[in-house]
Short mmCIF file of C-alpha atoms and ligand atoms in Angstrom, two decimals:
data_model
loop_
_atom_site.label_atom_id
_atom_site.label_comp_id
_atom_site.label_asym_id
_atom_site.label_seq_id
_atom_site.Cartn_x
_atom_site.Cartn_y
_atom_site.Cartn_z
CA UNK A 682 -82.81 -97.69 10.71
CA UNK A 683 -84.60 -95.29 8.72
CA UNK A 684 -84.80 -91.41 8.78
CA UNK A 685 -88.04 -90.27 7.43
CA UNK A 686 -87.41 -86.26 6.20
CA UNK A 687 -90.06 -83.85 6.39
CA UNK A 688 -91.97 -83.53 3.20
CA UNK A 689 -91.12 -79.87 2.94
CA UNK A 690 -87.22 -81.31 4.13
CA UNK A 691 -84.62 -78.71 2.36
CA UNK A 692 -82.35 -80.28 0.26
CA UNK A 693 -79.73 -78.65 3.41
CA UNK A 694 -81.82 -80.58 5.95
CA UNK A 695 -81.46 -84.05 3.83
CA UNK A 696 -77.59 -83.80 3.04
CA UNK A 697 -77.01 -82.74 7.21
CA UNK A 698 -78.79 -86.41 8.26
CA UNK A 699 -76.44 -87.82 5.30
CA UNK A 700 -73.30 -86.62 6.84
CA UNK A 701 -74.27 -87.11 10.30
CA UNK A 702 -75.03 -90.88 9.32
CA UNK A 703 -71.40 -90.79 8.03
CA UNK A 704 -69.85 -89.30 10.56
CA UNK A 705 -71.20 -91.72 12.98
CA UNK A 706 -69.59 -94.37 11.24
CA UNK A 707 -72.25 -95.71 8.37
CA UNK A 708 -73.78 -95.48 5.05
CA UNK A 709 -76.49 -93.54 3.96
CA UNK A 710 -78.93 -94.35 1.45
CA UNK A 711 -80.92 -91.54 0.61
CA UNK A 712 -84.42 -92.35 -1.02
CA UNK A 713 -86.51 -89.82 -2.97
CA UNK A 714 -90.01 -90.72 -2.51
CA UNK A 715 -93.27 -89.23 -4.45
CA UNK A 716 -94.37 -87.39 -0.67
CA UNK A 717 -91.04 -87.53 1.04
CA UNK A 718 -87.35 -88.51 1.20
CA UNK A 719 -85.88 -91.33 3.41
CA UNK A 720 -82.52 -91.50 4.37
CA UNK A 721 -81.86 -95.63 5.46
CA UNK A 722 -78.61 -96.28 7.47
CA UNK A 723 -76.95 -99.30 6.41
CA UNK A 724 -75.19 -101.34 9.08
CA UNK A 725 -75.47 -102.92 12.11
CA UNK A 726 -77.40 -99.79 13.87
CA UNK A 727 -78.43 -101.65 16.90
CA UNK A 728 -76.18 -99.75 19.17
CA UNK A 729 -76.76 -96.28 17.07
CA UNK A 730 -78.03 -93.49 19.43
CA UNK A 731 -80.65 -92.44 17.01
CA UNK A 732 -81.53 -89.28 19.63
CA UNK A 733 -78.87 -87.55 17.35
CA UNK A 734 -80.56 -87.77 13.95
CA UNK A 735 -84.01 -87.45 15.59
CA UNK A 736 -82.93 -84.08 16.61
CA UNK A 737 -81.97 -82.60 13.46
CA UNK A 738 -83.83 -80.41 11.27
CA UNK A 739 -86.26 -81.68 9.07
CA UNK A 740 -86.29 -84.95 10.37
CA UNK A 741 -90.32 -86.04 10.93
CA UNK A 742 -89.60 -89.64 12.24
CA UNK A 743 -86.90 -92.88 13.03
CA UNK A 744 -88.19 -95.89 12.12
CA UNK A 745 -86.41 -99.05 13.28
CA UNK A 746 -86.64 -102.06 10.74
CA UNK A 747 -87.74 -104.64 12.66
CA UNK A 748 -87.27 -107.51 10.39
CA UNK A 749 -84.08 -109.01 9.88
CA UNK A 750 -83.29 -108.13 6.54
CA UNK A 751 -83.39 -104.36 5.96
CA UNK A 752 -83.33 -102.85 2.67
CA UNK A 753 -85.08 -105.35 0.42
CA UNK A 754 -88.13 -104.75 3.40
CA UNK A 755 -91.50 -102.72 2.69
CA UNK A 756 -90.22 -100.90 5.79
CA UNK A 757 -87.66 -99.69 4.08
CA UNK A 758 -89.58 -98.73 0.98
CA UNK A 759 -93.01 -98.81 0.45
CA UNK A 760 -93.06 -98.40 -3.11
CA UNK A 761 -92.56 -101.59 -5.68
CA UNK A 762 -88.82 -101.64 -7.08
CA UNK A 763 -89.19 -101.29 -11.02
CA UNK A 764 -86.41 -103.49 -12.52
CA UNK A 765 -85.46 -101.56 -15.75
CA UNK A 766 -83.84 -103.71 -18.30
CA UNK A 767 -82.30 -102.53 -21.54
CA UNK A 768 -85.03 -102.02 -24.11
CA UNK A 769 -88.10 -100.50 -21.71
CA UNK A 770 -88.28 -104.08 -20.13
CA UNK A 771 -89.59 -103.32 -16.70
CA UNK A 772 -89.51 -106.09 -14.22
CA UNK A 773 -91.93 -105.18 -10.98
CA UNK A 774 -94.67 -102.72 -13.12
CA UNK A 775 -97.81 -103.55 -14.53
CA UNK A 776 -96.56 -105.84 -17.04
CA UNK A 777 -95.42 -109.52 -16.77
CA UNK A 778 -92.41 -110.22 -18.18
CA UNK A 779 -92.09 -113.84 -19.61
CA UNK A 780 -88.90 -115.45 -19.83
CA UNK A 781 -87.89 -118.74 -21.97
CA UNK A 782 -85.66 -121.25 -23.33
CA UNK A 783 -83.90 -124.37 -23.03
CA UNK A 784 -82.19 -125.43 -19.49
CA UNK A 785 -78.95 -125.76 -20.73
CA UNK A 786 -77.46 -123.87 -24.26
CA UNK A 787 -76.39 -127.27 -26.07
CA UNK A 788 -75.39 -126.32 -29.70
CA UNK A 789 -75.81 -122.53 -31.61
CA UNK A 790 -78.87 -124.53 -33.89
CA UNK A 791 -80.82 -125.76 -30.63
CA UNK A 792 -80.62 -122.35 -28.93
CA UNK A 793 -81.17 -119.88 -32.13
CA UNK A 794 -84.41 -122.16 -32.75
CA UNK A 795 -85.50 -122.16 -29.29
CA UNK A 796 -84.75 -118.38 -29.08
CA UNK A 797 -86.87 -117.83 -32.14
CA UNK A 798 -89.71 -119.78 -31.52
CA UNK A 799 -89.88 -118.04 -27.40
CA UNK A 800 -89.77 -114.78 -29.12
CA UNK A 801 -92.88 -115.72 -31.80
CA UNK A 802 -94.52 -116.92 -28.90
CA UNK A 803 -93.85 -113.51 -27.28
CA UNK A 804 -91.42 -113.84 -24.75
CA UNK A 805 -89.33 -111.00 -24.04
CA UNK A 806 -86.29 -112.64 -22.01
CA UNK A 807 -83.79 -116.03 -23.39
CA UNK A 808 -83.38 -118.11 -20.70
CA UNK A 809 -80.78 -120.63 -20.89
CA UNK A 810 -78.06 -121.96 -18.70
CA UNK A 811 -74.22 -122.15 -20.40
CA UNK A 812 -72.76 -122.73 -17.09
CA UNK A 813 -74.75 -125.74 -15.11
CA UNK A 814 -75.19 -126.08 -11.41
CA UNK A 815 -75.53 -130.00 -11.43
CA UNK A 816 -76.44 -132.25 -8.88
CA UNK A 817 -73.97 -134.64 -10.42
CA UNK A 818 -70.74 -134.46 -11.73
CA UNK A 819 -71.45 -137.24 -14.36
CA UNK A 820 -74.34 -134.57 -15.61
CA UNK A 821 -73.90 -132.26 -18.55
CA UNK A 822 -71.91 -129.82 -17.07
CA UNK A 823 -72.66 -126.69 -20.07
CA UNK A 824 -70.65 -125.72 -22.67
CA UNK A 825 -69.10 -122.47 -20.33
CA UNK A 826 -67.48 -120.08 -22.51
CA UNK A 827 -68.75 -120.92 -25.85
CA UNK A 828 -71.96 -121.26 -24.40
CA UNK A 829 -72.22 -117.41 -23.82
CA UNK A 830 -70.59 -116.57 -26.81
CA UNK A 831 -74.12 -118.31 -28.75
CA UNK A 832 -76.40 -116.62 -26.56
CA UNK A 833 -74.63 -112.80 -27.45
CA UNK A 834 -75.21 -114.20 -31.10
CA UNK A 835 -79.35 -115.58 -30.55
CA UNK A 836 -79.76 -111.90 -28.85
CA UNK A 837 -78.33 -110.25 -31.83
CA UNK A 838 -80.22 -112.31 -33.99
CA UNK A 839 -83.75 -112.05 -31.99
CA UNK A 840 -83.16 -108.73 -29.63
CA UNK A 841 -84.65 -110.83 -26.81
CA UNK A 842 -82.65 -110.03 -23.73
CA UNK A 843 -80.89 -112.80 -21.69
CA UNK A 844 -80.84 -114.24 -18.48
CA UNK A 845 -78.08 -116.94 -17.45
CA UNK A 846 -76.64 -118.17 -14.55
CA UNK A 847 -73.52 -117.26 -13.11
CA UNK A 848 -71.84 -120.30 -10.67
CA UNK A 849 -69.05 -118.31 -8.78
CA UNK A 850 -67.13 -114.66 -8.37
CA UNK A 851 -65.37 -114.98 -11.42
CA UNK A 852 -67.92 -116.28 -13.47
CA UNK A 853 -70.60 -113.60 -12.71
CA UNK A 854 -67.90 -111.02 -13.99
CA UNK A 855 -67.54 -113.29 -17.22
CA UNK A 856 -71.32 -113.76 -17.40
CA UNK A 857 -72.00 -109.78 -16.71
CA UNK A 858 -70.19 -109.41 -20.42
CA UNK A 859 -73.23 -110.52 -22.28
CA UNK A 860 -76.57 -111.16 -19.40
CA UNK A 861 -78.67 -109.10 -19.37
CA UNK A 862 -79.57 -110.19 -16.04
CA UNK A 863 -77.41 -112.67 -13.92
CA UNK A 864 -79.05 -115.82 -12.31
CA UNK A 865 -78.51 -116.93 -9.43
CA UNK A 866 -79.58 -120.61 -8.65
CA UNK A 867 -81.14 -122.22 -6.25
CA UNK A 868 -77.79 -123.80 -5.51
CA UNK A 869 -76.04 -121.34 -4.90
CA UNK A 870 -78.92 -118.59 -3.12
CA UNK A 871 -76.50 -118.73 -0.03
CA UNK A 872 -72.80 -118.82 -2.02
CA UNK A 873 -72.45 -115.60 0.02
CA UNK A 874 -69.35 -114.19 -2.06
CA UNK A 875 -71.21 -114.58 -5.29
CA UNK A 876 -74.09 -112.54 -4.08
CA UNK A 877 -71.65 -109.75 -2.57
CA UNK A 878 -69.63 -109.69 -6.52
CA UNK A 879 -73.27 -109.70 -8.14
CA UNK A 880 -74.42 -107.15 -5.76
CA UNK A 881 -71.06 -105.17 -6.64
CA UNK A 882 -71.89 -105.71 -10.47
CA UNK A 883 -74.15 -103.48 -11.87
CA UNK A 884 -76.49 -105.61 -13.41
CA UNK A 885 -79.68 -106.65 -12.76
CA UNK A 886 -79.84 -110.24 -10.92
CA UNK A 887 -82.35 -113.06 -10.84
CA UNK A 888 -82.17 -114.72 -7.51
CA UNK A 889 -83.75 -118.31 -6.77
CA UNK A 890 -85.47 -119.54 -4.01
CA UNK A 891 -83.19 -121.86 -2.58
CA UNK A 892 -83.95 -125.83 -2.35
CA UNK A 893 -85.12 -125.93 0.86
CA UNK A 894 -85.14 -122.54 1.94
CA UNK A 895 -87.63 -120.12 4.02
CA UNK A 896 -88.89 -116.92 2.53
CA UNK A 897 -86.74 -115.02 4.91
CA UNK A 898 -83.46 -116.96 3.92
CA UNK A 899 -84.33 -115.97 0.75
CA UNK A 900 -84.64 -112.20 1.40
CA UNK A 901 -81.61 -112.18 3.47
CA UNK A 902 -79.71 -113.24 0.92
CA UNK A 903 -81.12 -110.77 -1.78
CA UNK A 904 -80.29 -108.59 1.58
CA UNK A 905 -76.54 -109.29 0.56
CA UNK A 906 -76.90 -108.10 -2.98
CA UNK A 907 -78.58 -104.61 -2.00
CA UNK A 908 -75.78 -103.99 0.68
CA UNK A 909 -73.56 -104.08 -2.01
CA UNK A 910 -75.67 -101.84 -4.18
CA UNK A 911 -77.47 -103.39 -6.07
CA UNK A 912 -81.15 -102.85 -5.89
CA UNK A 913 -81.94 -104.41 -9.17
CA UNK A 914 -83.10 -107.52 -8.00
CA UNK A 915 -85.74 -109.89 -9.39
CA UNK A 916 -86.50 -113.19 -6.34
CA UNK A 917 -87.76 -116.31 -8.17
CA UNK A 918 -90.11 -118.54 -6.94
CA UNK A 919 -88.79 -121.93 -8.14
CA UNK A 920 -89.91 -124.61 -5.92
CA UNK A 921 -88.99 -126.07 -2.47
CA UNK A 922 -87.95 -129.88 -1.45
CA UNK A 923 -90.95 -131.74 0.15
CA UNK A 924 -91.75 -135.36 1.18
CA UNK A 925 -94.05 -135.68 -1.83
CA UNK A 926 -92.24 -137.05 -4.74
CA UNK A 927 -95.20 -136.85 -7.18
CA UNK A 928 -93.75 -133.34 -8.54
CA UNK A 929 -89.98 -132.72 -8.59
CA UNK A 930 -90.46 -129.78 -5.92
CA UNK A 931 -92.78 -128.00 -3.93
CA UNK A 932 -94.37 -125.10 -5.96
CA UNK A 933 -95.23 -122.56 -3.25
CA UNK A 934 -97.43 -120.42 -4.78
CA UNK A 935 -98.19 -118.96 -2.00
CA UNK A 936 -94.64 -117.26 -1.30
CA UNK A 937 -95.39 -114.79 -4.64
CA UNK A 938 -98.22 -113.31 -1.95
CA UNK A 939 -96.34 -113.40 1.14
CA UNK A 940 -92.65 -112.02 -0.74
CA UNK A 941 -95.08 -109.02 -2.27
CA UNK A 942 -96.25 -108.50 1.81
CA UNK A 943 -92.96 -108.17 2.87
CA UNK A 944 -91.02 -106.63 0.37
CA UNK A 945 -91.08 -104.33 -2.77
CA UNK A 946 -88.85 -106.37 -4.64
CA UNK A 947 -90.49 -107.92 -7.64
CA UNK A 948 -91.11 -111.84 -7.63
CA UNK A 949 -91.50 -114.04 -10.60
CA UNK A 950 -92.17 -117.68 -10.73
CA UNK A 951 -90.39 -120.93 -12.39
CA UNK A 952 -93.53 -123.75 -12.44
CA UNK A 953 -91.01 -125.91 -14.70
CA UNK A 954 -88.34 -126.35 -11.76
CA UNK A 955 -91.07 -125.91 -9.55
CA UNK A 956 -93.12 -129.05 -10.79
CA UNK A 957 -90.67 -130.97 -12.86
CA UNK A 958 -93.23 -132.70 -15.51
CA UNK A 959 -94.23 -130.29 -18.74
CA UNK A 960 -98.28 -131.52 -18.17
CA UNK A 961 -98.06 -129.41 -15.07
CA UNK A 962 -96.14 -126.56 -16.33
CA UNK A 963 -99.29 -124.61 -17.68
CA UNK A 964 -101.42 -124.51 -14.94
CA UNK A 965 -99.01 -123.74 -12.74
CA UNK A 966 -97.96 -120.56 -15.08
CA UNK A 967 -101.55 -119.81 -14.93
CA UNK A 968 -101.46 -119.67 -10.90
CA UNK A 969 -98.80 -117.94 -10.68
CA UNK A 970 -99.51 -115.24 -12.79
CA UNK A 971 -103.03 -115.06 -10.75
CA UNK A 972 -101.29 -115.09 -7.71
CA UNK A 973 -99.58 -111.97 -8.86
CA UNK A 974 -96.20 -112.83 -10.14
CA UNK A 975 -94.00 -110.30 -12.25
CA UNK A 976 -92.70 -112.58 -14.17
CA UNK A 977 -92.46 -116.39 -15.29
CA UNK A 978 -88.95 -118.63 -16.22
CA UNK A 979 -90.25 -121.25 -17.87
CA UNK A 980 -88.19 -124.13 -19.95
CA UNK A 981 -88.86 -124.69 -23.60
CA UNK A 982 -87.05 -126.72 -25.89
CA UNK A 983 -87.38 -127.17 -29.72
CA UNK A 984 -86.73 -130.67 -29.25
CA UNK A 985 -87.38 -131.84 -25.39
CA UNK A 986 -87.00 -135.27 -25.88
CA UNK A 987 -83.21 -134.59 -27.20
CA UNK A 988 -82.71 -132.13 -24.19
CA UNK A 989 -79.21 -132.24 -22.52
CA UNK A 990 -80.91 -131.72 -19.08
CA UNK A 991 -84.47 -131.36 -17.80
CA UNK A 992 -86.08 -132.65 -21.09
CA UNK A 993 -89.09 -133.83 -19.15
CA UNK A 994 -90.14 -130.18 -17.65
CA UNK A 995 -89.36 -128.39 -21.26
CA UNK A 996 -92.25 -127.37 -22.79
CA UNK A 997 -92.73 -128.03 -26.80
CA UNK A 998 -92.77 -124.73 -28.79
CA UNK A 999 -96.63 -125.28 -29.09
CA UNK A 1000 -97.85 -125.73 -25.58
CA UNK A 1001 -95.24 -122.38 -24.93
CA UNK A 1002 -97.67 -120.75 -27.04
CA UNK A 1003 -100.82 -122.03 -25.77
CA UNK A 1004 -99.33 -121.33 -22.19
CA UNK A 1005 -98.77 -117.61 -23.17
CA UNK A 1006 -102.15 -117.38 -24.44
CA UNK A 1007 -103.61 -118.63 -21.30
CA UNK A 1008 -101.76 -116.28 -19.31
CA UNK A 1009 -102.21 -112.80 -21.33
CA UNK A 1010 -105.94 -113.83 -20.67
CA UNK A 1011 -105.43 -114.19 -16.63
CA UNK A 1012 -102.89 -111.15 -16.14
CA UNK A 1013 -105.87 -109.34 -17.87
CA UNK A 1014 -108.01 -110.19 -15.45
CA UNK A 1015 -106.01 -108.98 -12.92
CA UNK A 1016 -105.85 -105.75 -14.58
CA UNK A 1017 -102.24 -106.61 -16.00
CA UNK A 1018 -100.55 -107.35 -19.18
CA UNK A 1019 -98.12 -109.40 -20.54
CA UNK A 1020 -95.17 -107.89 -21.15
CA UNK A 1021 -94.58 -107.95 -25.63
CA UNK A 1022 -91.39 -108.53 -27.58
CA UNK A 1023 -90.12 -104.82 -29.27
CA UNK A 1024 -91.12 -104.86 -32.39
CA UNK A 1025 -94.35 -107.23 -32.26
CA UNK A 1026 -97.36 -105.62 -31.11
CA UNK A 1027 -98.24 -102.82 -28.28
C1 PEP B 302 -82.23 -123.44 -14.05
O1 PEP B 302 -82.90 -122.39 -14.06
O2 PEP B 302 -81.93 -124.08 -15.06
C2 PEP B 302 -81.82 -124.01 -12.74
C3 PEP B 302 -80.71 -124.72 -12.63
O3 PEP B 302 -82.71 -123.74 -11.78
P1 PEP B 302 -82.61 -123.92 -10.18
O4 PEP B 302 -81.39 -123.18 -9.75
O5 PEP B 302 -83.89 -123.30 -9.71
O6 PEP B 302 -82.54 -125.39 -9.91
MN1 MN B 303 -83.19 -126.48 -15.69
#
């Protein structure tokens, strides 16, 4: 439920629908907005008598979220959320924020020279998994710990910001030392108690589409992470299972649209999960970021042919950079830009 204030609301009038929300038992979210304030109740409010706060000075109008997820709805907020990462990186704006690297970190020289060759490319964002959600057990698993420790050292080294996957609880705490932003895998998009310690964590978070999931599975459980607090979220569009087996998923670009419809949280895309071969990488970058997308995930590997996992959908350092020219041109066209590394250009 949401309390829409006045816009001339007193700042007396806001804090009085605040406590009554709290006396009745719930949380309230208060929400500044450029005309008016919002105050959102957070809990199960179907059997709130909302006669109570619709009598209180102030108050213009209740508004009952009818979807099933609450707060990550345009109900709830309008406005796009704005994803601020350290450095002015803004996930959600007007610019598109690229992120790359190898799958998996596999040694400190394979991930400094994939680190430096996404950042000359102009990547803003390391991608790269030291802790590996894979399907088998006989798979390269990451190198954990150690893993982590050479990612804090290729962010030193290039100041690109990084985004790695956290498996469980504990690990997100672990991974929280030194991400800039925590993924979340498609694996793991309903592992309910890591989404309530990630939404408890104050970092940003990455969430993936999950492998067969609906667009509204994958809200509710972004749904989680805002309960907790956490509004920093950034959904990925990574690719669903189908009965086609020409591409290793689904791409649905489509679901960049629809997420935008239904909620302000910002949506990027992964074509390199999302098609599984590197010759269908680019064009599927290109869609996306015509589609609208905030931001791409996109595998590159100095050497792809020596790649510990998911060689065959890592990019070569050259078609990276013939991918990001292609895109600066479309998110241009769309009145966008792509988002630059500090340091190397506007
Ligand atoms: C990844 O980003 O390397 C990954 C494991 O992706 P997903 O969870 O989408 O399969
Ligand atoms: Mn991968």
């Amino acid at each position: 439920m949401l309390v829409v204030m006045r816009h001339d609301a007193a700042a007396e009038e806001i804090q009085r629908v605040v406590s009554t929300i709290e006396e009745l038992g719930y949380q309230a979210r208060p929400m500044p907005g450029k005309q008016r304030t919002t105050v959102g109740l957070v809990g199960n409010d179907g059997r709130v008598d909302s006669s109570r706060l619709a009598a209180l000075p102030g108050v213009a109008e209740i508004i009952h979220v009818t979807q099933p997820y609450k707060q990550v709805s345009r109900e709830w907020k309008a406005e796009a959320t704005l994803v601020r990462l350290a450095g002015g990186v803004v996930v959600g704006g007007d610019e598109v924020v690229v992120m790359a690297g190898p799958c998996s970190v596999e040694s400190e020289s394979q991930i400094l020279a994939a680190a430096h060759a996404v950042r000359d490319a102009g990547a803003t964002i390391l991608r790269a998994g030291a802790f590996k959600p894979r399907s088998s057990p006989y798979s390269f698993q990451g190198l954990g710990r150690p893993g982590l420790a050479l990612l804090k050292k290729a962010r030193d080294e290039t100041g690109l910001l990084i985004v790695t996957e956290a498996m469980d609880p504990e690990g997100a705490d672990l991974v929280a030392e030194v991400a800039d932003v925590i993924q979340i895998g498609a694996r793991n998009m309903q592992n309910y108690s890591l989404l309530k310690r990630a939404g408890r964590l104050r970092k940003p978070v990455l969430l993936k589409r999950g492998l067969s999931a609906t667009i509204q599975e994958l809200l509710l459980s972004a749904e989680y992470i805002l309960a907790e607090g956490n509004s920093d979220v950034i959904l990925c569009e990574r690719g669903i299972r189908s009965f086609d087996s020409q591409t290793r998923n689904l791409f649905d670009v489509s679901a960049i649209p629809v997420v935008k419809s239904l909620s302000h949280l910002p949506i990027i895309a992964d074509p390199s999960h999302g098609t599984g071969h590197r010759e269908f990488v680019q064009p599927m970058a290109r869609a996306a970021v015509a589609a609208g997308a905030d931001g791409l995930l996109v595998e590159v590997h100095p050497t792809p042919d020596r790649a510990l996992s998911d060689g065959a959908q890592s990019l070569y350092p050259e078609q990276f950079e013939r991918m990001m020219r292609e895109v600066r041109l479309i998110a241009e066209a769309i009145g966008r830009r792509v988002a630059e590394p500090a340091g190397l250009g506007a």
